[in-house]
Short mmCIF file of N, CA, C and O in Angstrom, two decimals:
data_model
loop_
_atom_site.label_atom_id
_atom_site.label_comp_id
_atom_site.label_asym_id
_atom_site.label_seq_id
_atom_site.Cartn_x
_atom_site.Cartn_y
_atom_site.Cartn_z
N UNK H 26 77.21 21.00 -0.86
CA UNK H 26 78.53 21.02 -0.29
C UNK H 26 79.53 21.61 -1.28
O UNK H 26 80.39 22.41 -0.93
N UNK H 27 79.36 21.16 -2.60
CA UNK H 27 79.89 21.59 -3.46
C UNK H 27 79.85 21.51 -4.74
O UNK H 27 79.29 20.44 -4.96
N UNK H 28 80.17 22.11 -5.91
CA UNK H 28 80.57 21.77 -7.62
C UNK H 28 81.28 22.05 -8.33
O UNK H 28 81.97 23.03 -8.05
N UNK H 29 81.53 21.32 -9.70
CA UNK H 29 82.83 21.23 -10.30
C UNK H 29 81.91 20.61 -11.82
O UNK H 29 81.05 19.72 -11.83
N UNK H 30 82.44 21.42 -13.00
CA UNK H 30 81.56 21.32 -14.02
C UNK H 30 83.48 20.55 -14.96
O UNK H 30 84.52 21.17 -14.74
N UNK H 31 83.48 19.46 -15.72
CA UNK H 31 84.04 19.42 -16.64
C UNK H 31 83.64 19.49 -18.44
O UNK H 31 82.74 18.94 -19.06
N UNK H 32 84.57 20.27 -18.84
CA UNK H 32 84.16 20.18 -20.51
C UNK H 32 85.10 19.79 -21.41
O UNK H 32 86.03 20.56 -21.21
N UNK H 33 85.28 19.32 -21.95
CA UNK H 33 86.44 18.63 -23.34
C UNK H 33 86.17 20.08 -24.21
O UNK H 33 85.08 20.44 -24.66
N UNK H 34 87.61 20.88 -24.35
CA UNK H 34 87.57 22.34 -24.97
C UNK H 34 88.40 21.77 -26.54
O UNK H 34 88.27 22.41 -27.58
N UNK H 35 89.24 20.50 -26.46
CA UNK H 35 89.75 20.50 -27.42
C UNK H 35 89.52 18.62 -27.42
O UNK H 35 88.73 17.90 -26.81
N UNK H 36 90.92 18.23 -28.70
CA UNK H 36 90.93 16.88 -28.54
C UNK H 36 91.80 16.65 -26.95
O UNK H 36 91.37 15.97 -26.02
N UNK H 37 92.84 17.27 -26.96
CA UNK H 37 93.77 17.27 -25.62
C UNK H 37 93.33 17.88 -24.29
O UNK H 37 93.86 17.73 -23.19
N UNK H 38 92.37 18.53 -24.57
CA UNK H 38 92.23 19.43 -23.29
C UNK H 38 90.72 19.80 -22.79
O UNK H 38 89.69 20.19 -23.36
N UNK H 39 91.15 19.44 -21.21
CA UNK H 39 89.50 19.79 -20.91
C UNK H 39 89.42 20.88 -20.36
O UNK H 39 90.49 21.38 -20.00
N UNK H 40 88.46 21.44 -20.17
CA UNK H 40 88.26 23.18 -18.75
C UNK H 40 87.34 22.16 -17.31
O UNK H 40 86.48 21.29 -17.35
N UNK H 41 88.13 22.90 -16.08
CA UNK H 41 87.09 22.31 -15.21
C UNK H 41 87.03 23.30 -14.28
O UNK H 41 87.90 23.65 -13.49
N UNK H 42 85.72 23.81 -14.46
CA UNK H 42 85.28 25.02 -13.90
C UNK H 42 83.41 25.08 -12.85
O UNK H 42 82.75 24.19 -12.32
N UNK H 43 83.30 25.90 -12.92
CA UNK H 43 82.46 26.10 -11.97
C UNK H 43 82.81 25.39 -10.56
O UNK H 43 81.78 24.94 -10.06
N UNK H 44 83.88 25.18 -9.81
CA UNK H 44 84.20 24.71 -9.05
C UNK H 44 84.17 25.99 -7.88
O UNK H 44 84.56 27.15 -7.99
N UNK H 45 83.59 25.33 -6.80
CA UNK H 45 82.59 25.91 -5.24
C UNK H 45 83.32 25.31 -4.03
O UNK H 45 84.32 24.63 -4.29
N UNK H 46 83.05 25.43 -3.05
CA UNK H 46 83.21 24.95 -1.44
C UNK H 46 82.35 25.28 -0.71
O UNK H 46 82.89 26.04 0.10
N UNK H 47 81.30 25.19 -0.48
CA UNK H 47 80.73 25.58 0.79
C UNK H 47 81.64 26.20 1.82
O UNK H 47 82.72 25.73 2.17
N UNK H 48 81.38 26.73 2.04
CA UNK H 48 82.61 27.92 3.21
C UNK H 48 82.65 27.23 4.34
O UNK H 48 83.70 27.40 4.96
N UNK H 49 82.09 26.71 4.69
CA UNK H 49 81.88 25.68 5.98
C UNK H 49 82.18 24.59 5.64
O UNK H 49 81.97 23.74 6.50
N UNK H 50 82.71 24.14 4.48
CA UNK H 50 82.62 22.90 4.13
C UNK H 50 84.39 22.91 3.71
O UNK H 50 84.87 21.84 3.35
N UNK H 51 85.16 23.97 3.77
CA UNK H 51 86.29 24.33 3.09
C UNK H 51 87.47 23.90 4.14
O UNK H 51 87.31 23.98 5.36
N UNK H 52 88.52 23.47 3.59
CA UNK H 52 89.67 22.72 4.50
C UNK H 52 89.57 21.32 4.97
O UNK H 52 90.43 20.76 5.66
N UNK H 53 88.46 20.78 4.55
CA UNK H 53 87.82 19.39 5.22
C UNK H 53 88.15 18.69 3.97
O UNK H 53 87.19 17.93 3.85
N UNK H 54 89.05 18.46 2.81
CA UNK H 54 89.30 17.70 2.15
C UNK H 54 87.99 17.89 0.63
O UNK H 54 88.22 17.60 -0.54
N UNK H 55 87.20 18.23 0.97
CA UNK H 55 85.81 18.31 0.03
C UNK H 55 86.82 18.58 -1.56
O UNK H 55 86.95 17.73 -2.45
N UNK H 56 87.38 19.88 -1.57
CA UNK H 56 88.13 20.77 -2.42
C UNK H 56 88.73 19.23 -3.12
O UNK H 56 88.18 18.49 -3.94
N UNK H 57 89.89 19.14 -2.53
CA UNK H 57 90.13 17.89 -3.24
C UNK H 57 89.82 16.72 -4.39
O UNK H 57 90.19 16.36 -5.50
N UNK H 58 88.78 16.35 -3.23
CA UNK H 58 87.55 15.24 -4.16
C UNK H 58 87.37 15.82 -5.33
O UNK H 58 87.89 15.33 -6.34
N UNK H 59 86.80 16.64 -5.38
CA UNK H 59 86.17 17.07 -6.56
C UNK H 59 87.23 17.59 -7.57
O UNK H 59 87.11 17.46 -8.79
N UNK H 60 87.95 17.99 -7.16
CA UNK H 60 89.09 17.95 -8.52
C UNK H 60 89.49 16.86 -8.83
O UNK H 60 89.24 16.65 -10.02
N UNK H 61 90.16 15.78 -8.20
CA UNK H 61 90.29 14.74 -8.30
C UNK H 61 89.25 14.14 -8.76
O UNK H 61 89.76 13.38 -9.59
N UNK H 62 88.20 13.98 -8.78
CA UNK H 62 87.38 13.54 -10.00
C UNK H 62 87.04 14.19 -10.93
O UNK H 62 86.72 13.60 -11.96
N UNK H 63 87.02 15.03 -10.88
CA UNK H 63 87.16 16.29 -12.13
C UNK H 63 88.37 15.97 -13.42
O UNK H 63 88.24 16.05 -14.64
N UNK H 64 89.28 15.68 -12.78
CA UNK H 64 90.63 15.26 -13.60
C UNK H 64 90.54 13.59 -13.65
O UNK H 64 91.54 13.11 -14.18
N UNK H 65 89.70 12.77 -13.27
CA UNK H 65 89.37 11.56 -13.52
C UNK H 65 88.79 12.09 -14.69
O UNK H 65 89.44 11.90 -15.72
N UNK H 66 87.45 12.89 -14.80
CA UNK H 66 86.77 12.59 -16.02
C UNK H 66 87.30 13.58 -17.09
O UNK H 66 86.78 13.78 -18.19
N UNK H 67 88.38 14.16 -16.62
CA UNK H 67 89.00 14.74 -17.87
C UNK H 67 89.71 13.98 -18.67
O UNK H 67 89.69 14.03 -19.90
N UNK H 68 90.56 13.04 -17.81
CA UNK H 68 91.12 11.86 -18.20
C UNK H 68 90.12 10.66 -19.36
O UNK H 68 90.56 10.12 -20.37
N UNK H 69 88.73 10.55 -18.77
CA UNK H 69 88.18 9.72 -19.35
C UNK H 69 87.84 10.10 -20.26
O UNK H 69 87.57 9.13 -20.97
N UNK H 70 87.62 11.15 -20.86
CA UNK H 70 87.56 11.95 -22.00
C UNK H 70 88.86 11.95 -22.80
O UNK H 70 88.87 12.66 -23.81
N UNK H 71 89.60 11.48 -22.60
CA UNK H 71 90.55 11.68 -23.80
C UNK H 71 92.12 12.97 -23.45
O UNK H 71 93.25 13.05 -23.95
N UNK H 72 91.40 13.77 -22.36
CA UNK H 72 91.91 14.50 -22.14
C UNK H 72 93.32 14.25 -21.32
O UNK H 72 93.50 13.60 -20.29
N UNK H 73 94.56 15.25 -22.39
CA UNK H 73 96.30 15.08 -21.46
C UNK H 73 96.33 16.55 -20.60
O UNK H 73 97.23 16.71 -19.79
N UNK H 74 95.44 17.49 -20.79
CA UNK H 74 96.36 18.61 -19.95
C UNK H 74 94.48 19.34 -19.51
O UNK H 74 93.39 19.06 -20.00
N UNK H 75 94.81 20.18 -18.55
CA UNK H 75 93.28 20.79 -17.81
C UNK H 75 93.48 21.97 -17.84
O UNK H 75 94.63 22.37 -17.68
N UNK H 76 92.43 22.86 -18.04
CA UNK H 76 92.82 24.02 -17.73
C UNK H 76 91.53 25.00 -16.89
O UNK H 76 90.42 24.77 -17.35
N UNK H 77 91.56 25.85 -15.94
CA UNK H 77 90.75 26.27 -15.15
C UNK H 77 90.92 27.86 -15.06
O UNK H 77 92.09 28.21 -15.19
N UNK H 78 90.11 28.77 -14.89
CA UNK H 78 90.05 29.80 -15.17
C UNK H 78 90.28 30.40 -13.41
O UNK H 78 90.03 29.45 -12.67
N UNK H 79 90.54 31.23 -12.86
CA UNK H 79 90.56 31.72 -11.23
C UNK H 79 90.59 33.54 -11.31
O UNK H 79 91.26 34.20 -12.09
N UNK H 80 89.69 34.04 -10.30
CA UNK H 80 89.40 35.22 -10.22
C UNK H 80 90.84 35.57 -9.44
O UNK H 80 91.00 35.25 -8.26
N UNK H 81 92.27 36.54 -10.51
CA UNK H 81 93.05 36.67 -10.06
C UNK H 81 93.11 37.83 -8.70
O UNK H 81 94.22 38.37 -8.72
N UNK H 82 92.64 38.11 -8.08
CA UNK H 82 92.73 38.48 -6.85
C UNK H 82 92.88 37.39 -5.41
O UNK H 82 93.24 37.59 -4.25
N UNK H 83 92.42 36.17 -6.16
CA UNK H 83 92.27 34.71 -5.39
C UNK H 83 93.78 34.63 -5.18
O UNK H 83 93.50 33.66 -5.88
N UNK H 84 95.02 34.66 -4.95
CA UNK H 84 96.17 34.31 -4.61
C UNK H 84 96.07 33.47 -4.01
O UNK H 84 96.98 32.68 -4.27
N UNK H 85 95.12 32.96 -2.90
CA UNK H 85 95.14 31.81 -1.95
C UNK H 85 94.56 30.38 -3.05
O UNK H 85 94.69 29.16 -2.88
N UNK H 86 94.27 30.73 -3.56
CA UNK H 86 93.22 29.55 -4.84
C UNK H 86 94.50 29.04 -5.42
O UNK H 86 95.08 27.96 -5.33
N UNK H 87 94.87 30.56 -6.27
CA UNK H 87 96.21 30.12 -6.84
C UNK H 87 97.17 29.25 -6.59
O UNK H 87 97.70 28.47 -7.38
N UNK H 88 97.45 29.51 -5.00
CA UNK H 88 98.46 28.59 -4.62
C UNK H 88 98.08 27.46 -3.98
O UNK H 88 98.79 26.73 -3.29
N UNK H 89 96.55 27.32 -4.31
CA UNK H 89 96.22 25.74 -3.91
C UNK H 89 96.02 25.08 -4.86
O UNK H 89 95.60 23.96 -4.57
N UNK H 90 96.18 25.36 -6.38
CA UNK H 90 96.37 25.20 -7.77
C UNK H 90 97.84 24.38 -7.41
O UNK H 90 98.10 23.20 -7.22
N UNK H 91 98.54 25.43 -7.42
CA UNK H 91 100.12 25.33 -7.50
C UNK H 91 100.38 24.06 -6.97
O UNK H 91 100.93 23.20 -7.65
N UNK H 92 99.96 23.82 -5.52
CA UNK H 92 100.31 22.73 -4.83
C UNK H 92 99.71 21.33 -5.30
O UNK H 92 99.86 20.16 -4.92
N UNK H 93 98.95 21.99 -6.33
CA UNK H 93 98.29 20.40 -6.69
C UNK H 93 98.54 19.77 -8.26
O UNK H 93 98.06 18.79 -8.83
N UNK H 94 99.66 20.93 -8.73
CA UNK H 94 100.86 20.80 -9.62
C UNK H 94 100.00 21.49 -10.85
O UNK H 94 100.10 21.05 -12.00
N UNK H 95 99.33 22.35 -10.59
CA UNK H 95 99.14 23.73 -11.71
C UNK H 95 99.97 24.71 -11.49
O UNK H 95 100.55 25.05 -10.46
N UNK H 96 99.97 25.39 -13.10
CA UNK H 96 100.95 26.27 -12.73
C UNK H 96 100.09 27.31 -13.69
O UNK H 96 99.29 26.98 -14.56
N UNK H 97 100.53 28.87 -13.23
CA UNK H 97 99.95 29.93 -14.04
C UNK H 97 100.55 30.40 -15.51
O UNK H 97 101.58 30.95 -15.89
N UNK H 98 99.08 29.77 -16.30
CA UNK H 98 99.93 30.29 -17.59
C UNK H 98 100.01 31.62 -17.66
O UNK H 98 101.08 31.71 -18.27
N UNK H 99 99.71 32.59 -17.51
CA UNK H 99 100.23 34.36 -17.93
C UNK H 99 99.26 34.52 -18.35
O UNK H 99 99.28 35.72 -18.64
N UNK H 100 97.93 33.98 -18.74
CA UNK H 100 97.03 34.58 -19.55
C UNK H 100 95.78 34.98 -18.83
O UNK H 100 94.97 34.38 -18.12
N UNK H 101 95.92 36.35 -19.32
CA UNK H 101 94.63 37.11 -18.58
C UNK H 101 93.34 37.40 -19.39
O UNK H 101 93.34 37.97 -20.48
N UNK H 102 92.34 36.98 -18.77
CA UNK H 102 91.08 37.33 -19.87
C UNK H 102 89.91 38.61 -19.07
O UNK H 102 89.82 38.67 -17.84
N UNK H 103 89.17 39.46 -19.93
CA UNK H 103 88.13 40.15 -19.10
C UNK H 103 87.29 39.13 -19.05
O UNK H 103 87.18 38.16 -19.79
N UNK H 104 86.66 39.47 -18.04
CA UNK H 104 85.12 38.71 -17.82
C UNK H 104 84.09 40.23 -17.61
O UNK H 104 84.28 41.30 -17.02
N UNK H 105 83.28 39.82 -18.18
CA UNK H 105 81.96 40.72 -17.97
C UNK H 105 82.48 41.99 -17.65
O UNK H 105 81.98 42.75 -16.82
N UNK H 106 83.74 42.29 -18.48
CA UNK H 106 83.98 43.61 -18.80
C UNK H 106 85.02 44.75 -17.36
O UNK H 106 85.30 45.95 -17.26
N UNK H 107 85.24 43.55 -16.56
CA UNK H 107 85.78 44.09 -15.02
C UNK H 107 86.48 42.54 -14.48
O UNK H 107 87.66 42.25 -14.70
N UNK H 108 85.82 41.94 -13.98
CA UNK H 108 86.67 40.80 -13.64
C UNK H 108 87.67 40.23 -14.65
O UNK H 108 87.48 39.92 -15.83
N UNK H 109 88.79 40.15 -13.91
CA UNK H 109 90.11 39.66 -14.35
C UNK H 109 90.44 38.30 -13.93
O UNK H 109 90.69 38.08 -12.75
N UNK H 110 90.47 37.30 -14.87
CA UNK H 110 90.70 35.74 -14.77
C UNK H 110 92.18 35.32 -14.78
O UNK H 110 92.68 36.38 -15.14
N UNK H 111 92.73 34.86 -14.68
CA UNK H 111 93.89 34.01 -14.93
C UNK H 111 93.98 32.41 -14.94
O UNK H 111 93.98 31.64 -13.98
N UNK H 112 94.08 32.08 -16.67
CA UNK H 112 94.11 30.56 -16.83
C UNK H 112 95.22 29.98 -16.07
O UNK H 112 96.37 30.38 -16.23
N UNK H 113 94.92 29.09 -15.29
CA UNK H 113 95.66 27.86 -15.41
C UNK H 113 95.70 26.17 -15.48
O UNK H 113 95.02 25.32 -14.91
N UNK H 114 96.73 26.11 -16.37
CA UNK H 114 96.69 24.54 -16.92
C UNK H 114 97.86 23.60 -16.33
O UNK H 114 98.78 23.96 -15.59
N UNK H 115 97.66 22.51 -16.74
CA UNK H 115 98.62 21.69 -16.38
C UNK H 115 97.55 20.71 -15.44
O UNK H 115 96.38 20.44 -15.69
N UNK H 116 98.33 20.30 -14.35
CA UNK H 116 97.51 19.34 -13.25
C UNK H 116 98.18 17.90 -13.29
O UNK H 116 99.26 17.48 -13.72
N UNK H 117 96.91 17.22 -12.56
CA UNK H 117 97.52 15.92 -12.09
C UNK H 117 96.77 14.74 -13.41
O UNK H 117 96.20 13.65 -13.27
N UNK H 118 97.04 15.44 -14.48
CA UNK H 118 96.31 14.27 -15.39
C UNK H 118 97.48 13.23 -16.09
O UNK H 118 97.47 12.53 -17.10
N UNK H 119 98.22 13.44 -15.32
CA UNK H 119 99.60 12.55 -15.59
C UNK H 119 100.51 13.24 -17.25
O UNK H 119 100.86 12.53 -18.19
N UNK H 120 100.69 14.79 -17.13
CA UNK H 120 101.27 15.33 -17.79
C UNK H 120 102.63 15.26 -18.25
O UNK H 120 103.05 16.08 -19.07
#
């Protein structure tokens, strides 16, 4: 249905990535859950702020980031030499 990988990148900060939807499975709340526990166990880790990487052509991702109180830091990375990422941090880890 779906996945969501968390990692502790620093003392403050976790990445929570590899995050999926089943396409059929998308709009049904699934998305949610899993961030929301995602940012539970970022939390349980020690972690104050999250940060997640998004294939910037995603605008719709983006602004389901946004609404769930991420915001885009400006920072763009290559991936595999063509894909273009855009971090964003912040979230609901009680920032």
């Amino acid at each position: 249905v779906g996945c969501v990988r968390v990692v502790k990148e620093s003392d403050c900060e976790a990445e929570i990535g590899m995050f999926a939807v089943q396409p059929d499975m998308q709009s049904q709340g699934v998305g949610r859950q899993l961030v929301d526990r995602a940012e539970e166990e970022a939390r349980s880790m020690g972690a104050t702020m999250a940060v997640m990487r998004v294939l910037t052509p995603r605008t719709d991702i983006l602004e389901w980031y946004k609404r769930r109180g991420y915001d885009s830091t400006g920072i763009r990375e290559e991936l595999f030499e063509s894909d273009l990422w855009e971090v964003v941090g912040g979230g609901g880890l009680g920032f």
